Amino acid sequence: MISQLAQNGAVKNKFAHCLDNVDGGGIFAIGEVVGPQMNKTKMIAGQSHYKITLKEVHIGDTIVKLETSFFGSIDENAAIIDSGTTLAYLPTTIHEQVIKKITSGKSLEMEKIEGHFSCFKYDKNVDDEFPVIKLLFKDSLVLTVYPHDYLFRFRDDMRCIGWQDGGPKSPDDSEMILLGDLVLSNKLVIYDIENQTIGWAEYNCTSSVKVKNGNTEYSVGYHVVSSASSFTIGGILAFLFILYSFTSLFCIA
């Protein structure tokens, strides 16, 4: 439907989302978002997902350089940006380094919640104790993921690690790095399908964005879809379902 509107000239073949990680709401806009300034990177051509080229991963002061051979020859350095996925998935070798750096030097009693979330009790400010993780993409696009983003609150006294193990790399497996909304929260993410680019910038997702379609300019505001008082996995599922339903209608190619 949206792609048909774009073909008919009713809207620009562009969209944006901004997810708040406190109340589980956010902004979803169709068309050309006016500002803010941001870096953008080209999508990898001929793909069925929104894929961009990843160069490095920084875990605090540790740099994980991604060699071409690590990804194989089919989909070199590919990371999928997927608004329909809640968490973030990394290949085992990178995931192990991330978890080691996150937990190093801390007395954390880890426990499994719901069978697969690695969680621990913590009532302090996570930004004071845990490392910032940066993903560096082609064209100088950087995704900065703060501890309060990737350590989601399960209960008031419980934090869970949002980085998941995507498994080992196989020769035909191109979907080894999958970045969902947990690491994209508090950012305005813009998908420019016309020019095949993706970009983002830090943003107050409880505010609004200006959208321009033709000569018309209007504001799209924040919507709360959950009554949760803190960010939980369940608290954003409704928003992600709506978001995924719309974004899946866009033509990538």
Coordinates of C-alpha atoms in Angstrom, one line a residue:
M1 CA 0.0 0.0 0.0
I2 CA 2.7 2.5 1.0
S3 CA 4.9 1.6 -2.0
Q4 CA 1.9 2.1 -4.3
L5 CA 1.3 5.5 -2.8
A6 CA 5.0 6.3 -3.4
Q7 CA 4.8 5.1 -7.0
N8 CA 1.7 7.4 -7.5
G9 CA 3.6 10.3 -6.0
A10 CA 1.3 10.7 -3.0
V11 CA 4.2 10.3 -0.6
K12 CA 8.0 10.0 -0.7
N13 CA 9.3 6.4 -0.5
K14 CA 10.8 7.1 2.8
F15 CA 9.9 6.4 6.4
A16 CA 11.3 6.9 9.9
H17 CA 10.8 5.5 13.4
C18 CA 11.9 6.6 16.9
L19 CA 11.4 4.2 19.9
D20 CA 11.3 5.4 23.4
N21 CA 12.7 2.8 25.8
V22 CA 10.9 4.1 28.9
D23 CA 7.2 3.8 28.2
G24 CA 7.3 1.6 25.2
G25 CA 5.9 4.2 22.8
G26 CA 7.4 6.0 19.9
I27 CA 7.1 7.8 16.6
F28 CA 6.4 6.3 13.1
A29 CA 6.4 8.7 10.1
I30 CA 5.9 8.1 6.4
G31 CA 7.5 10.5 4.0
E32 CA 10.5 12.9 4.1
V33 CA 11.5 13.8 7.7
V34 CA 12.7 17.4 8.0
G35 CA 15.9 17.4 10.1
P36 CA 17.9 16.7 12.2
Q37 CA 21.3 16.5 10.4
M38 CA 22.7 13.0 10.4
N39 CA 25.2 10.7 8.6
K40 CA 23.8 8.1 6.3
T41 CA 25.2 5.0 4.7
K42 CA 24.2 3.2 1.5
M43 CA 22.2 0.0 1.8
I44 CA 23.9 -3.1 0.3
A45 CA 22.2 -3.5 -3.1
G46 CA 20.0 -6.5 -4.1
Q47 CA 19.0 -7.6 -0.7
S48 CA 15.7 -8.6 0.8
H49 CA 16.5 -6.9 4.1
Y50 CA 17.8 -3.5 5.1
K51 CA 21.5 -4.3 5.1
I52 CA 24.5 -2.0 5.6
T53 CA 28.2 -2.4 5.8
L54 CA 29.7 -2.8 9.2
K55 CA 33.4 -2.0 9.7
E56 CA 34.2 -2.3 13.4
V57 CA 32.7 -2.9 16.9
H58 CA 34.1 -1.0 19.8
I59 CA 33.4 -2.4 23.3
G60 CA 34.5 0.4 25.7
D61 CA 38.2 0.8 24.8
T62 CA 38.4 -2.6 23.1
I63 CA 38.2 -2.6 19.3
V64 CA 36.9 -5.7 17.5
K65 CA 38.0 -5.3 13.9
L66 CA 35.8 -7.3 11.5
E67 CA 37.8 -8.9 8.7
T68 CA 36.3 -9.6 5.4
S69 CA 37.0 -13.3 5.7
F70 CA 35.0 -13.4 8.9
F71 CA 31.8 -12.7 7.0
G72 CA 32.5 -14.8 3.9
S73 CA 32.5 -13.7 0.3
I74 CA 28.7 -13.6 -0.3
D75 CA 27.7 -10.9 2.3
E76 CA 30.8 -9.1 3.4
N77 CA 30.5 -7.1 6.6
A78 CA 26.7 -7.1 6.4
A79 CA 24.5 -6.1 9.3
I80 CA 20.7 -6.1 9.1
I81 CA 18.7 -3.2 10.5
D82 CA 15.3 -4.8 11.5
S83 CA 12.6 -2.8 13.2
G84 CA 10.6 -6.0 13.5
T85 CA 13.2 -7.5 15.8
T86 CA 13.2 -6.6 19.5
L87 CA 16.8 -7.6 20.5
A88 CA 20.2 -7.6 18.9
Y89 CA 22.0 -10.7 17.6
L90 CA 25.7 -11.1 17.2
P91 CA 27.9 -14.0 15.9
T92 CA 29.2 -16.1 18.7
T93 CA 32.8 -14.9 18.5
I94 CA 31.7 -11.2 18.9
H95 CA 29.0 -12.0 21.4
E96 CA 31.5 -13.7 23.7
Q97 CA 33.7 -10.7 23.7
V98 CA 30.8 -8.4 24.4
I99 CA 29.5 -10.5 27.3
K100 CA 33.0 -10.8 28.7
K101 CA 33.6 -7.0 28.6
I102 CA 30.2 -6.3 30.1
T103 CA 30.6 -8.6 33.1
S104 CA 34.3 -8.3 33.7
G105 CA 35.3 -7.2 37.2
K106 CA 31.7 -7.2 38.4
S107 CA 30.2 -9.5 41.0
L108 CA 27.0 -10.3 39.1
E109 CA 24.9 -13.3 39.9
M110 CA 23.6 -14.3 36.5
E111 CA 20.3 -16.2 36.1
K112 CA 18.2 -17.3 33.1
I113 CA 14.8 -15.6 32.8
E114 CA 12.2 -17.2 30.6
G115 CA 14.7 -19.7 29.5
H116 CA 17.1 -17.6 27.5
F117 CA 17.6 -14.0 28.9
S118 CA 20.8 -13.6 30.9
C119 CA 19.8 -11.4 33.8
F120 CA 21.2 -10.1 37.1
K121 CA 20.0 -8.0 40.1
Y122 CA 21.2 -4.4 39.8
D123 CA 19.8 -1.3 41.4
K124 CA 22.4 1.3 40.5
N125 CA 22.9 3.5 37.4
V126 CA 24.1 1.1 34.7
D127 CA 25.7 3.9 32.7
D128 CA 28.2 4.4 35.5
E129 CA 29.4 0.8 35.5
F130 CA 29.1 -0.8 32.1
P131 CA 30.8 0.0 28.7
V132 CA 29.3 2.0 25.8
I133 CA 29.3 -0.1 22.7
K134 CA 29.8 1.5 19.3
L135 CA 29.2 -0.1 15.9
L136 CA 31.0 1.7 13.1
F137 CA 29.5 1.5 9.6
K138 CA 30.6 2.6 6.2
D139 CA 30.4 6.4 5.4
S140 CA 31.2 7.3 9.0
L141 CA 27.8 6.2 10.4
V142 CA 28.1 5.2 14.1
L143 CA 25.6 3.4 16.2
T144 CA 26.2 4.3 19.9
V145 CA 24.5 1.8 22.2
Y146 CA 24.5 2.9 25.9
P147 CA 24.2 0.5 28.8
H148 CA 20.7 1.7 29.5
D149 CA 19.8 0.7 26.0
Y150 CA 21.2 -2.9 25.9
L151 CA 20.6 -3.7 29.6
F152 CA 16.8 -3.7 29.6
R153 CA 14.8 -3.7 32.8
F154 CA 12.9 -6.9 33.4
R155 CA 11.8 -5.9 36.9
D156 CA 12.6 -2.9 39.1
D157 CA 15.6 -4.7 40.5
M158 CA 16.5 -6.9 37.5
R159 CA 18.5 -6.1 34.3
C160 CA 18.8 -8.4 31.3
I161 CA 21.4 -8.4 28.6
G162 CA 19.9 -7.5 25.2
W163 CA 22.8 -8.8 23.2
Q164 CA 22.0 -12.3 22.0
D165 CA 24.1 -15.1 20.6
G166 CA 23.3 -15.5 16.9
G167 CA 25.4 -18.6 16.7
P168 CA 28.5 -19.5 14.7
K169 CA 29.0 -18.2 11.1
S170 CA 28.3 -20.8 8.4
P171 CA 29.3 -20.4 4.8
D172 CA 25.8 -19.7 3.6
D173 CA 24.6 -17.7 6.6
S174 CA 24.4 -14.0 5.8
E175 CA 22.2 -13.0 8.7
M176 CA 24.7 -13.2 11.5
I177 CA 24.4 -9.6 12.8
L178 CA 20.8 -8.5 13.4
L179 CA 20.1 -5.2 15.0
G180 CA 16.7 -4.7 16.5
D181 CA 14.9 -1.9 18.3
L182 CA 16.6 -2.5 21.6
V183 CA 19.8 -0.9 20.2
L184 CA 18.0 1.6 18.0
S185 CA 16.0 3.1 20.8
N186 CA 16.2 6.8 21.5
K187 CA 17.3 7.4 17.9
L188 CA 15.5 8.8 14.9
V189 CA 16.1 6.2 12.2
I190 CA 15.4 7.2 8.6
Y191 CA 15.0 4.8 5.8
D192 CA 15.4 6.5 2.4
I193 CA 14.2 3.8 0.0
E194 CA 14.4 6.2 -3.0
N195 CA 18.2 6.8 -2.5
Q196 CA 18.9 3.5 -0.8
T197 CA 20.3 4.9 2.4
I198 CA 19.8 4.5 6.1
G199 CA 20.8 7.0 8.8
W200 CA 20.0 7.9 12.4
A201 CA 20.6 10.5 15.1
E202 CA 20.1 10.7 18.8
Y203 CA 16.6 12.1 19.4
N204 CA 13.9 12.7 22.0
C205 CA 11.4 10.0 20.9
T206 CA 8.7 11.4 23.2
S207 CA 8.6 14.6 21.1
S208 CA 7.6 14.8 17.4
V209 CA 9.1 15.0 14.0
K210 CA 8.2 17.2 11.0
V211 CA 7.3 15.4 7.8
K212 CA 7.2 16.9 4.3
N213 CA 5.2 15.4 1.4
G214 CA 5.2 17.7 -1.6
N215 CA 4.3 21.2 -0.5
T216 CA 2.7 19.9 2.7
E217 CA 4.5 19.9 6.0
Y218 CA 3.1 18.5 9.2
S219 CA 4.1 17.1 12.6
V220 CA 3.9 13.4 13.6
G221 CA 3.8 13.0 17.4
Y222 CA 4.6 10.4 20.0
H223 CA 2.3 7.6 20.7
V224 CA 2.2 5.3 23.8
V225 CA 1.1 1.8 23.1
S226 CA 1.9 0.4 26.5
S227 CA 1.1 1.4 30.1
A228 CA 4.4 -0.1 31.3
S229 CA 6.3 2.3 33.5
S230 CA 9.6 1.0 32.4
F231 CA 11.1 -0.6 29.3
T232 CA 10.4 -4.3 29.1
I233 CA 10.4 -6.8 26.3
G234 CA 6.6 -7.0 26.5
G235 CA 6.3 -3.3 26.7
I236 CA 7.3 -2.7 23.1
L237 CA 5.9 -5.7 21.3
A238 CA 2.7 -3.9 20.3
F239 CA 4.6 -0.9 18.9
L240 CA 7.0 -3.2 17.0
F241 CA 4.1 -5.2 15.5
I242 CA 2.5 -2.0 14.1
L243 CA 5.9 -0.7 13.0
Y244 CA 6.8 -4.0 11.3
S245 CA 3.4 -4.2 9.6
F246 CA 4.0 -0.8 7.9
T247 CA 7.7 -1.2 7.1
S248 CA 7.2 -4.6 5.5
L249 CA 5.0 -2.8 2.9
F250 CA 8.0 -0.8 1.5
C251 CA 9.8 -2.0 -1.5
I252 CA 13.6 -2.2 -0.8
A253 CA 14.7 -2.6 -4.4

